[in-house]
Amino acid sequence: MKLENVLPADIERRSFEIIESELPHEIDSSVKSVVKRVIHTTADFDYADNMRFSDGVIQIIKNAVKNGADIVTDTQMARSGINKKRLKKFGGEVFCFMSDEDVAAAAKANGTTRAAASMEKAAGLGRDVIFAIGNAPTALIKLYELMEQGKIKPVAIIGVPVGFVNVVQAKELIMTADAPYIVSRGRKGGSNVAAAICNALIYDLDSGA
């Protein structure tokens, strides 16, 4: 097996060249950078087929980021993976409330998950928020409930939790909600996928795309 001689600085560029050459079919140009970065993060070409984008969601998120919108995630891993330095250039921050004591107390008192309780806390931010959910379907379900109750109006929802229990159902539910969305249909996803989607959009803005 012959190894490629690729300089460290060129590894990402070469990776994207390989992804481009191995895509199973053409991807719409408006969402291609997002799909390719998710594939780059996961090495899984299934994302070329299972990603769903509501009409105009890419531009909606980009406009919101340019205007200083924040991102709320359901894991510290996703928060760590999002490029906060580049987001801050546009005035936004990344929040994860999962470790907050008041969230833990609310979850215990109400018999819910911390993920659900953290969505309730996010509803009180009073800012434009993009939700990036990569782990907990209960976060998506709670967001749907809060929207139905008129307690929150997300800029957009990135719904890509991974798993088996209520994951598929929660994603399908979000696609019926009154909010722009990016969803990975089926069981696949993860915090790394949520972060990759956010970064793809932030990097596009940073490059002027």
Coordinates of N, CA and C in Angstrom, one line a residue:
M1 N 0.9 -1.2 0.0 CA 0.0 0.0 0.0 C 0.9 1.2 0.0
K2 N 0.7 2.1 -1.0 CA 1.5 3.3 -1.1 C 0.8 4.5 -0.3
L3 N 1.6 5.1 0.6 CA 1.1 6.2 1.3 C 1.3 7.5 0.5
E4 N 0.3 8.4 0.7 CA 0.4 9.7 0.1 C 1.4 10.6 0.9
N5 N 2.2 11.3 0.2 CA 3.1 12.3 0.8 C 2.4 13.6 0.9
V6 N 1.7 13.8 2.0 CA 0.9 15.1 2.2 C 1.5 15.8 3.4
L7 N 1.8 17.1 3.2 CA 2.2 17.9 4.3 C 1.1 18.2 5.3
P8 N 1.4 18.3 6.6 CA 0.4 18.5 7.6 C -0.6 19.7 7.2
A9 N -0.1 20.7 6.7 CA -0.9 21.9 6.3 C -1.9 21.6 5.2
D10 N -1.6 20.5 4.5 CA -2.5 20.2 3.3 C -3.4 19.0 3.6
I11 N -3.4 18.4 4.8 CA -4.2 17.2 5.0 C -5.7 17.5 4.9
E12 N -6.2 18.6 5.4 CA -7.6 18.9 5.3 C -8.0 19.2 3.9
R13 N -7.2 20.0 3.2 CA -7.5 20.2 1.8 C -7.5 18.9 1.0
R14 N -6.6 18.0 1.2 CA -6.6 16.7 0.5 C -7.8 15.9 0.9
S15 N -8.2 15.9 2.2 CA -9.3 15.2 2.6 C -10.6 15.6 1.9
F16 N -10.7 16.9 1.7 CA -11.9 17.4 1.0 C -11.9 17.1 -0.5
E17 N -10.7 17.0 -1.0 CA -10.6 16.6 -2.4 C -11.1 15.1 -2.6
I18 N -10.7 14.3 -1.6 CA -11.1 12.9 -1.7 C -12.6 12.8 -1.5
I19 N -13.2 13.5 -0.5 CA -14.6 13.5 -0.3 C -15.3 13.9 -1.6
E20 N -14.9 15.0 -2.2 CA -15.5 15.5 -3.4 C -15.5 14.4 -4.5
S21 N -14.4 13.7 -4.6 CA -14.3 12.7 -5.7 C -15.1 11.4 -5.4
E22 N -15.5 11.2 -4.1 CA -16.2 10.0 -3.7 C -17.6 10.2 -3.4
L23 N -18.1 11.4 -3.5 CA -19.5 11.7 -3.2 C -20.4 10.8 -4.1
P24 N -21.4 10.1 -3.6 CA -22.2 9.2 -4.4 C -23.1 9.8 -5.4
H25 N -23.3 11.1 -5.3 CA -24.1 11.9 -6.2 C -23.9 13.3 -6.0
E26 N -24.4 14.2 -6.9 CA -24.2 15.6 -6.8 C -25.0 16.1 -5.6
I27 N -24.4 17.1 -4.8 CA -25.1 17.7 -3.7 C -25.4 19.1 -4.1
D28 N -26.6 19.6 -3.7 CA -27.0 20.9 -4.0 C -26.0 21.9 -3.5
S29 N -25.6 22.9 -4.3 CA -24.5 23.8 -3.9 C -24.8 24.6 -2.6
S30 N -26.1 24.8 -2.4 CA -26.4 25.6 -1.2 C -26.1 24.9 0.1
V31 N -26.0 23.6 0.1 CA -25.8 22.8 1.3 C -24.6 22.0 1.3
K32 N -23.9 22.1 0.2 CA -22.7 21.1 0.0 C -21.6 21.3 1.0
S33 N -21.3 22.5 1.4 CA -20.2 22.7 2.4 C -20.6 22.1 3.7
V34 N -21.8 22.1 4.1 CA -22.3 21.5 5.3 C -22.1 20.0 5.2
V35 N -22.7 19.4 4.2 CA -22.6 17.9 4.0 C -21.2 17.5 4.0
K36 N -20.4 18.1 3.2 CA -19.0 17.7 3.1 C -18.2 17.8 4.4
R37 N -18.5 18.8 5.2 CA -17.8 18.9 6.5 C -18.3 17.9 7.5
V38 N -19.6 17.5 7.4 CA -20.1 16.4 8.2 C -19.4 15.1 7.8
I39 N -19.3 14.9 6.5 CA -18.6 13.7 6.1 C -17.1 13.7 6.5
H40 N -16.5 14.8 6.4 CA -15.1 15.0 6.8 C -14.9 14.6 8.3
T41 N -15.9 15.0 9.1 CA -15.9 14.8 10.6 C -16.1 13.3 10.9
T42 N -16.9 12.6 10.1 CA -17.4 11.3 10.4 C -16.8 10.2 9.5
A43 N -16.3 10.6 8.4 CA -15.9 9.6 7.3 C -17.0 8.7 6.9
D44 N -18.2 9.2 7.0 CA -19.5 8.5 6.7 C -20.2 9.1 5.6
F45 N -20.2 8.5 4.4 CA -20.9 9.1 3.2 C -22.4 8.9 3.3
D46 N -22.9 8.2 4.3 CA -24.4 8.1 4.4 C -25.0 9.5 4.6
Y47 N -24.2 10.5 5.1 CA -24.7 11.8 5.3 C -25.0 12.5 4.0
A48 N -24.5 12.0 2.9 CA -24.8 12.6 1.6 C -26.3 12.4 1.3
D49 N -26.9 11.4 2.0 CA -28.3 11.1 1.7 C -29.3 11.4 2.9
N50 N -28.8 11.4 4.1 CA -29.7 11.5 5.2 C -29.9 12.9 5.8
M51 N -29.2 13.9 5.3 CA -29.3 15.2 5.7 C -30.5 15.9 5.1
R52 N -31.3 16.6 5.9 CA -32.5 17.3 5.5 C -32.4 18.8 5.9
F53 N -32.7 19.7 5.0 CA -32.6 21.1 5.2 C -33.9 21.8 4.8
S54 N -34.5 22.5 5.7 CA -35.7 23.3 5.4 C -35.3 24.4 4.4
D55 N -36.3 24.9 3.7 CA -36.1 25.9 2.7 C -35.4 27.1 3.3
G56 N -34.3 27.5 2.7 CA -33.6 28.8 3.1 C -32.9 28.7 4.4
V57 N -32.8 27.5 5.1 CA -32.2 27.5 6.4 C -30.7 27.9 6.4
I58 N -30.0 27.6 5.4 CA -28.6 28.0 5.4 C -28.4 29.5 5.4
Q59 N -29.1 30.2 4.6 CA -29.0 31.7 4.6 C -29.6 32.3 5.9
I60 N -30.6 31.6 6.4 CA -31.2 32.1 7.7 C -30.2 32.1 8.8
I61 N -29.5 30.9 8.9 CA -28.5 30.8 10.0 C -27.3 31.7 9.7
K62 N -26.9 31.8 8.5 CA -25.7 32.7 8.2 C -26.1 34.2 8.6
N63 N -27.3 34.6 8.2 CA -27.7 36.0 8.5 C -27.7 36.2 10.0
A64 N -28.2 35.2 10.7 CA -28.3 35.3 12.2 C -27.0 35.4 12.8
V65 N -26.0 34.5 12.4 CA -24.7 34.6 12.9 C -24.0 35.9 12.6
K66 N -24.2 36.4 11.4 CA -23.7 37.8 11.1 C -24.2 38.8 12.0
N67 N -25.4 38.6 12.5 CA -26.1 39.6 13.4 C -25.9 39.3 14.8
G68 N -24.9 38.4 15.1 CA -24.6 38.1 16.5 C -25.4 37.1 17.3
A69 N -26.1 36.2 16.6 CA -26.9 35.2 17.2 C -26.0 34.2 18.0
D70 N -26.5 33.7 19.1 CA -25.8 32.7 19.9 C -26.2 31.3 19.5
I71 N -25.3 30.4 20.0 CA -25.6 28.9 19.7 C -25.8 28.3 21.1
V72 N -26.8 27.5 21.2 CA -27.0 26.6 22.5 C -26.9 25.2 22.1
T73 N -26.0 24.4 22.8 CA -25.8 23.0 22.5 C -26.3 22.2 23.7
D74 N -26.4 20.9 23.5 CA -26.9 20.0 24.6 C -25.7 19.2 25.1
T75 N -24.5 19.5 24.7 CA -23.3 18.8 25.3 C -22.1 19.7 25.4
Q76 N -21.3 19.5 26.3 CA -20.1 20.2 26.4 C -19.1 19.9 25.3
M77 N -19.3 18.6 24.8 CA -18.5 18.2 23.6 C -18.8 19.0 22.4
A78 N -20.0 19.2 22.1 CA -20.4 20.1 21.0 C -19.9 21.5 21.2
R79 N -20.1 22.0 22.4 CA -19.7 23.4 22.7 C -18.2 23.5 22.5
S80 N -17.4 22.5 22.9 CA -15.9 22.5 22.7 C -15.6 22.5 21.2
G81 N -16.4 21.7 20.4 CA -16.0 21.6 19.0 C -16.3 22.7 18.1
I82 N -17.2 23.6 18.6 CA -17.6 24.8 17.8 C -16.5 25.8 17.9
N83 N -16.2 26.4 16.8 CA -15.1 27.4 16.7 C -15.6 28.7 17.3
K84 N -15.4 28.9 18.6 CA -15.9 30.0 19.4 C -15.2 31.3 19.0
K85 N -13.9 31.2 18.7 CA -13.2 32.4 18.3 C -13.7 33.0 17.1
R86 N -14.0 32.2 16.1 CA -14.6 32.8 14.8 C -16.0 33.3 15.0
L87 N -16.8 32.5 15.8 CA -18.1 33.0 16.1 C -18.1 34.3 16.8
K88 N -17.2 34.5 17.7 CA -17.1 35.7 18.5 C -16.9 36.9 17.6
K89 N -16.2 36.7 16.5 CA -15.9 37.8 15.5 C -17.2 38.5 15.1
F90 N -18.3 37.7 15.1 CA -19.6 38.2 14.6 C -20.5 38.6 15.8
G91 N -19.9 38.4 17.1 CA -20.7 38.9 18.2 C -21.4 37.8 19.0
G92 N -21.3 36.5 18.5 CA -22.0 35.4 19.1 C -21.2 34.6 20.1
E93 N -22.0 33.9 21.0 CA -21.3 33.0 22.0 C -22.0 31.6 21.9
V94 N -21.3 30.6 22.5 CA -21.8 29.3 22.5 C -22.1 28.9 24.0
F95 N -23.3 28.4 24.2 CA -23.7 28.1 25.6 C -24.1 26.6 25.7
C96 N -23.7 26.0 26.8 CA -24.2 24.7 27.2 C -24.6 24.7 28.6
F97 N -25.8 24.5 29.0 CA -26.3 24.6 30.4 C -26.3 23.3 31.1
M98 N -25.9 22.2 30.5 CA -26.0 20.9 31.0 C -25.4 20.7 32.4
S99 N -24.3 21.4 32.7 CA -23.6 21.3 34.0 C -24.1 22.3 35.0
D100 N -25.0 23.1 34.7 CA -25.4 24.2 35.6 C -26.2 23.6 36.8
E101 N -26.0 24.0 37.9 CA -26.7 23.5 39.1 C -28.2 23.7 39.1
D102 N -28.6 24.9 38.6 CA -30.0 25.1 38.5 C -30.7 24.2 37.5
V103 N -30.0 23.8 36.5 CA -30.6 22.9 35.5 C -30.7 21.5 36.1
A104 N -29.7 21.1 36.8 CA -29.7 19.8 37.5 C -30.9 19.7 38.5
A105 N -31.1 20.8 39.2 CA -32.1 20.9 40.2 C -33.5 20.9 39.6
A106 N -33.6 21.6 38.5 CA -34.9 21.7 37.8 C -35.3 20.3 37.2
A107 N -34.3 19.6 36.6 CA -34.5 18.3 36.1 C -35.0 17.3 37.1
K108 N -34.3 17.4 38.3 CA -34.7 16.5 39.4 C -36.1 16.8 39.9
A109 N -36.4 18.1 40.1 CA -37.7 18.5 40.6 C -38.8 18.1 39.6
N110 N -38.6 18.2 38.4 CA -39.6 18.0 37.4 C -39.6 16.6 36.8
G111 N -38.6 15.8 37.2 CA -38.6 14.4 36.7 C -38.3 14.3 35.2
T112 N -37.4 15.3 34.7 CA -37.0 15.3 33.3 C -35.5 15.1 33.2
T113 N -35.1 15.1 31.9 CA -33.6 15.0 31.7 C -33.0 16.4 31.9
R114 N -31.7 16.5 32.1 CA -31.0 17.8 32.1 C -31.1 18.4 30.7
A115 N -31.1 17.6 29.7 CA -31.2 18.2 28.4 C -32.5 19.0 28.2
A116 N -33.6 18.4 28.6 CA -34.9 19.1 28.6 C -34.9 20.4 29.4
A117 N -34.3 20.2 30.6 CA -34.3 21.4 31.5 C -33.4 22.5 31.0
S118 N -32.3 22.1 30.3 CA -31.4 23.1 29.7 C -32.1 23.9 28.6
M119 N -33.0 23.3 27.9 CA -33.8 24.0 26.8 C -34.7 25.0 27.5
E120 N -35.3 24.6 28.6 CA -36.1 25.6 29.3 C -35.3 26.8 29.7
K121 N -34.1 26.6 30.2 CA -33.3 27.7 30.6 C -32.9 28.6 29.4
A122 N -32.6 27.9 28.3 CA -32.3 28.6 27.1 C -33.4 29.5 26.6
A123 N -34.7 29.1 26.9 CA -35.8 29.9 26.5 C -35.9 31.2 27.2
G124 N -35.1 31.4 28.3 CA -35.1 32.6 29.0 C -33.9 33.5 28.7
L125 N -33.2 33.1 27.7 CA -32.0 34.0 27.3 C -32.4 35.3 26.7
G126 N -33.5 35.4 26.0 CA -34.0 36.6 25.4 C -33.1 37.1 24.3
R127 N -32.5 36.1 23.6 CA -31.6 36.5 22.5 C -32.0 35.6 21.3
D128 N -31.4 36.0 20.1 CA -31.5 35.1 19.0 C -30.7 33.9 19.1
V129 N -31.2 32.7 19.1 CA -30.5 31.5 19.4 C -30.7 30.4 18.3
I130 N -29.5 29.9 17.9 CA -29.5 28.7 17.1 C -29.2 27.5 18.0
F131 N -30.1 26.5 17.9 CA -29.9 25.3 18.8 C -29.2 24.2 18.0
A132 N -28.1 23.7 18.6 CA -27.3 22.6 17.9 C -27.4 21.4 18.9
I133 N -28.3 20.4 18.5 CA -28.5 19.3 19.4 C -27.9 18.0 18.8
G134 N -26.9 17.5 19.4 CA -26.3 16.3 18.8 C -26.3 15.0 19.7
N135 N -27.0 15.1 20.8 CA -27.0 14.0 21.7 C -28.4 13.6 22.3
A136 N -29.2 14.5 22.7 CA -30.4 14.2 23.4 C -31.6 14.5 22.7
P137 N -32.4 13.4 22.3 CA -33.7 13.6 21.7 C -34.6 14.3 22.6
T138 N -34.5 14.2 23.9 CA -35.4 14.9 24.8 C -35.2 16.4 24.7
A139 N -34.0 16.9 24.3 CA -33.9 18.3 24.0 C -34.7 18.8 22.9
L140 N -34.7 18.0 21.8 CA -35.6 18.3 20.6 C -37.1 18.3 21.0
I141 N -37.5 17.3 21.8 CA -38.9 17.1 22.1 C -39.3 18.3 23.0
K142 N -38.4 18.7 23.9 CA -38.7 19.9 24.8 C -38.8 21.2 23.9
L143 N -37.9 21.3 23.0 CA -37.9 22.5 22.1 C -39.2 22.6 21.3
Y144 N -39.7 21.4 20.8 CA -41.0 21.4 20.1 C -42.1 21.8 21.1
E145 N -42.1 21.3 22.3 CA -43.1 21.7 23.3 C -43.1 23.2 23.6
L146 N -41.9 23.7 23.8 CA -41.8 25.1 24.1 C -42.2 26.0 22.9
M147 N -41.9 25.6 21.7 CA -42.4 26.3 20.5 C -43.9 26.3 20.4
E148 N -44.5 25.1 20.7 CA -46.0 25.0 20.7 C -46.7 25.8 21.7
Q149 N -46.0 26.0 22.8 CA -46.5 26.9 23.9 C -46.2 28.3 23.7
G150 N -45.5 28.7 22.7 CA -45.1 30.1 22.4 C -44.1 30.6 23.3
K151 N -43.3 29.8 24.0 CA -42.3 30.2 24.9 C -40.9 30.4 24.3
I152 N -40.7 30.0 23.1 CA -39.4 30.1 22.4 C -39.6 30.1 20.9
K153 N -38.8 30.9 20.2 CA -38.8 31.0 18.8 C -37.4 30.9 18.3
P154 N -36.9 29.7 18.1 CA -35.5 29.5 17.7 C -35.2 30.1 16.3
V155 N -34.0 30.7 16.1 CA -33.6 31.1 14.8 C -33.6 29.9 13.9
A156 N -33.1 28.8 14.4 CA -33.0 27.5 13.6 C -32.7 26.4 14.6
I157 N -33.0 25.2 14.2 CA -32.6 24.0 15.0 C -31.8 23.0 14.2
I158 N -30.6 22.8 14.7 CA -29.7 21.7 14.1 C -30.0 20.5 15.0
G159 N -30.8 19.5 14.4 CA -31.2 18.4 15.2 C -30.6 17.1 14.7
V160 N -29.5 16.7 15.3 CA -28.7 15.6 14.8 C -28.3 14.6 16.0
P161 N -29.2 14.4 16.9 CA -28.8 13.4 18.0 C -28.6 12.0 17.4
V162 N -27.8 11.3 18.1 CA -27.4 9.9 17.8 C -28.0 9.0 18.8
G163 N -28.5 7.8 18.3 CA -29.0 6.8 19.3 C -30.1 6.0 18.8
F164 N -30.8 5.4 19.7 CA -31.9 4.4 19.4 C -33.2 4.7 20.0
V165 N -33.3 5.3 21.2 CA -34.5 5.6 21.9 C -35.1 7.0 21.5
N166 N -36.2 7.0 20.8 CA -36.8 8.3 20.5 C -36.0 9.2 19.6
V167 N -34.9 8.8 19.1 CA -34.1 9.6 18.2 C -34.7 9.9 16.9
V168 N -35.1 8.9 16.2 CA -35.8 9.0 14.9 C -37.0 9.9 15.0
Q169 N -37.8 9.5 16.1 CA -39.1 10.2 16.2 C -38.9 11.7 16.6
A170 N -37.9 12.0 17.4 CA -37.7 13.4 17.8 C -37.3 14.2 16.6
K171 N -36.4 13.7 15.7 CA -36.0 14.4 14.5 C -37.2 14.6 13.6
E172 N -38.0 13.6 13.4 CA -39.2 13.8 12.5 C -40.1 14.8 13.1
L173 N -40.2 14.9 14.4 CA -41.1 15.9 15.1 C -40.6 17.3 14.8
I174 N -39.3 17.5 14.9 CA -38.7 18.8 14.6 C -39.0 19.3 13.2
M175 N -39.0 18.3 12.2 CA -39.3 18.7 10.9 C -40.7 19.1 10.6
T176 N -41.6 19.0 11.6 CA -43.0 19.5 11.5 C -43.2 20.8 12.3
A177 N -42.1 21.2 13.0 CA -42.2 22.4 13.9 C -42.1 23.7 13.0
D178 N -42.5 24.8 13.7 CA -42.5 26.1 13.0 C -41.1 26.7 13.2
A179 N -40.1 26.1 12.7 CA -38.7 26.6 12.8 C -37.8 26.0 11.7
P180 N -36.9 26.8 11.2 CA -36.0 26.3 10.2 C -35.2 25.2 10.8
Y181 N -34.8 24.2 10.0 CA -34.0 23.1 10.6 C -33.0 22.5 9.7
I182 N -32.0 21.9 10.3 CA -31.1 20.9 9.6 C -31.1 19.7 10.5
V183 N -31.5 18.6 9.8 CA -31.7 17.3 10.5 C -31.0 16.2 9.8
S184 N -30.4 15.3 10.6 CA -29.9 14.0 10.0 C -30.9 12.9 10.3
R185 N -31.7 12.5 9.3 CA -32.7 11.6 9.5 C -32.1 10.2 9.9
G186 N -32.9 9.5 10.7 CA -32.4 8.2 11.1 C -31.7 8.3 12.4
R187 N -30.9 7.2 12.7 CA -30.2 7.1 14.0 C -28.9 7.8 14.1
K188 N -28.3 8.1 13.0 CA -26.9 8.7 13.0 C -26.9 10.2 13.3
G189 N -25.8 10.6 13.9 CA -25.6 12.0 14.3 C -24.5 12.0 15.4
G190 N -24.6 13.0 16.3 CA -23.7 13.1 17.4 C -23.3 14.5 17.6
S191 N -22.7 14.8 18.8 CA -22.2 16.1 19.1 C -21.1 16.6 18.1
N192 N -20.3 15.7 17.6 CA -19.3 16.1 16.6 C -20.0 16.5 15.3
V193 N -21.1 15.9 15.0 CA -21.9 16.3 13.8 C -22.5 17.7 14.0
A194 N -23.1 17.9 15.1 CA -23.7 19.2 15.4 C -22.6 20.3 15.3
A195 N -21.4 20.1 15.9 CA -20.4 21.1 15.9 C -19.9 21.3 14.4
A196 N -19.8 20.2 13.7 CA -19.3 20.3 12.3 C -20.3 21.2 11.4
I197 N -21.6 21.0 11.6 CA -22.5 21.8 10.9 C -22.4 23.3 11.2
C198 N -22.3 23.6 12.5 CA -22.1 25.0 12.9 C -20.8 25.5 12.3
N199 N -19.7 24.8 12.4 CA -18.4 25.3 11.9 C -18.5 25.5 10.4
A200 N -19.1 24.6 9.6 CA -19.2 24.7 8.2 C -19.8 26.1 7.8
L201 N -20.9 26.5 8.6 CA -21.6 27.7 8.3 C -20.7 28.9 8.7
I202 N -20.1 28.8 9.9 CA -19.2 29.9 10.4 C -18.0 30.1 9.4
Y203 N -17.4 29.0 9.0 CA -16.3 29.1 8.1 C -16.7 29.7 6.8
D204 N -17.8 29.3 6.3 CA -18.3 29.9 5.0 C -18.4 31.4 5.2
L205 N -19.0 31.9 6.3 CA -19.1 33.4 6.5 C -17.7 34.0 6.6
D206 N -16.8 33.3 7.3 CA -15.5 33.8 7.5 C -14.7 34.0 6.2
S207 N -15.0 33.1 5.3 CA -14.4 33.1 4.0 C -15.1 34.0 2.9
G208 N -16.2 34.5 3.4 CA -17.0 35.4 2.5 C -18.0 34.6 1.6
A209 N -18.1 33.3 1.9 CA -19.0 32.5 1.0 C -20.5 32.8 1.4

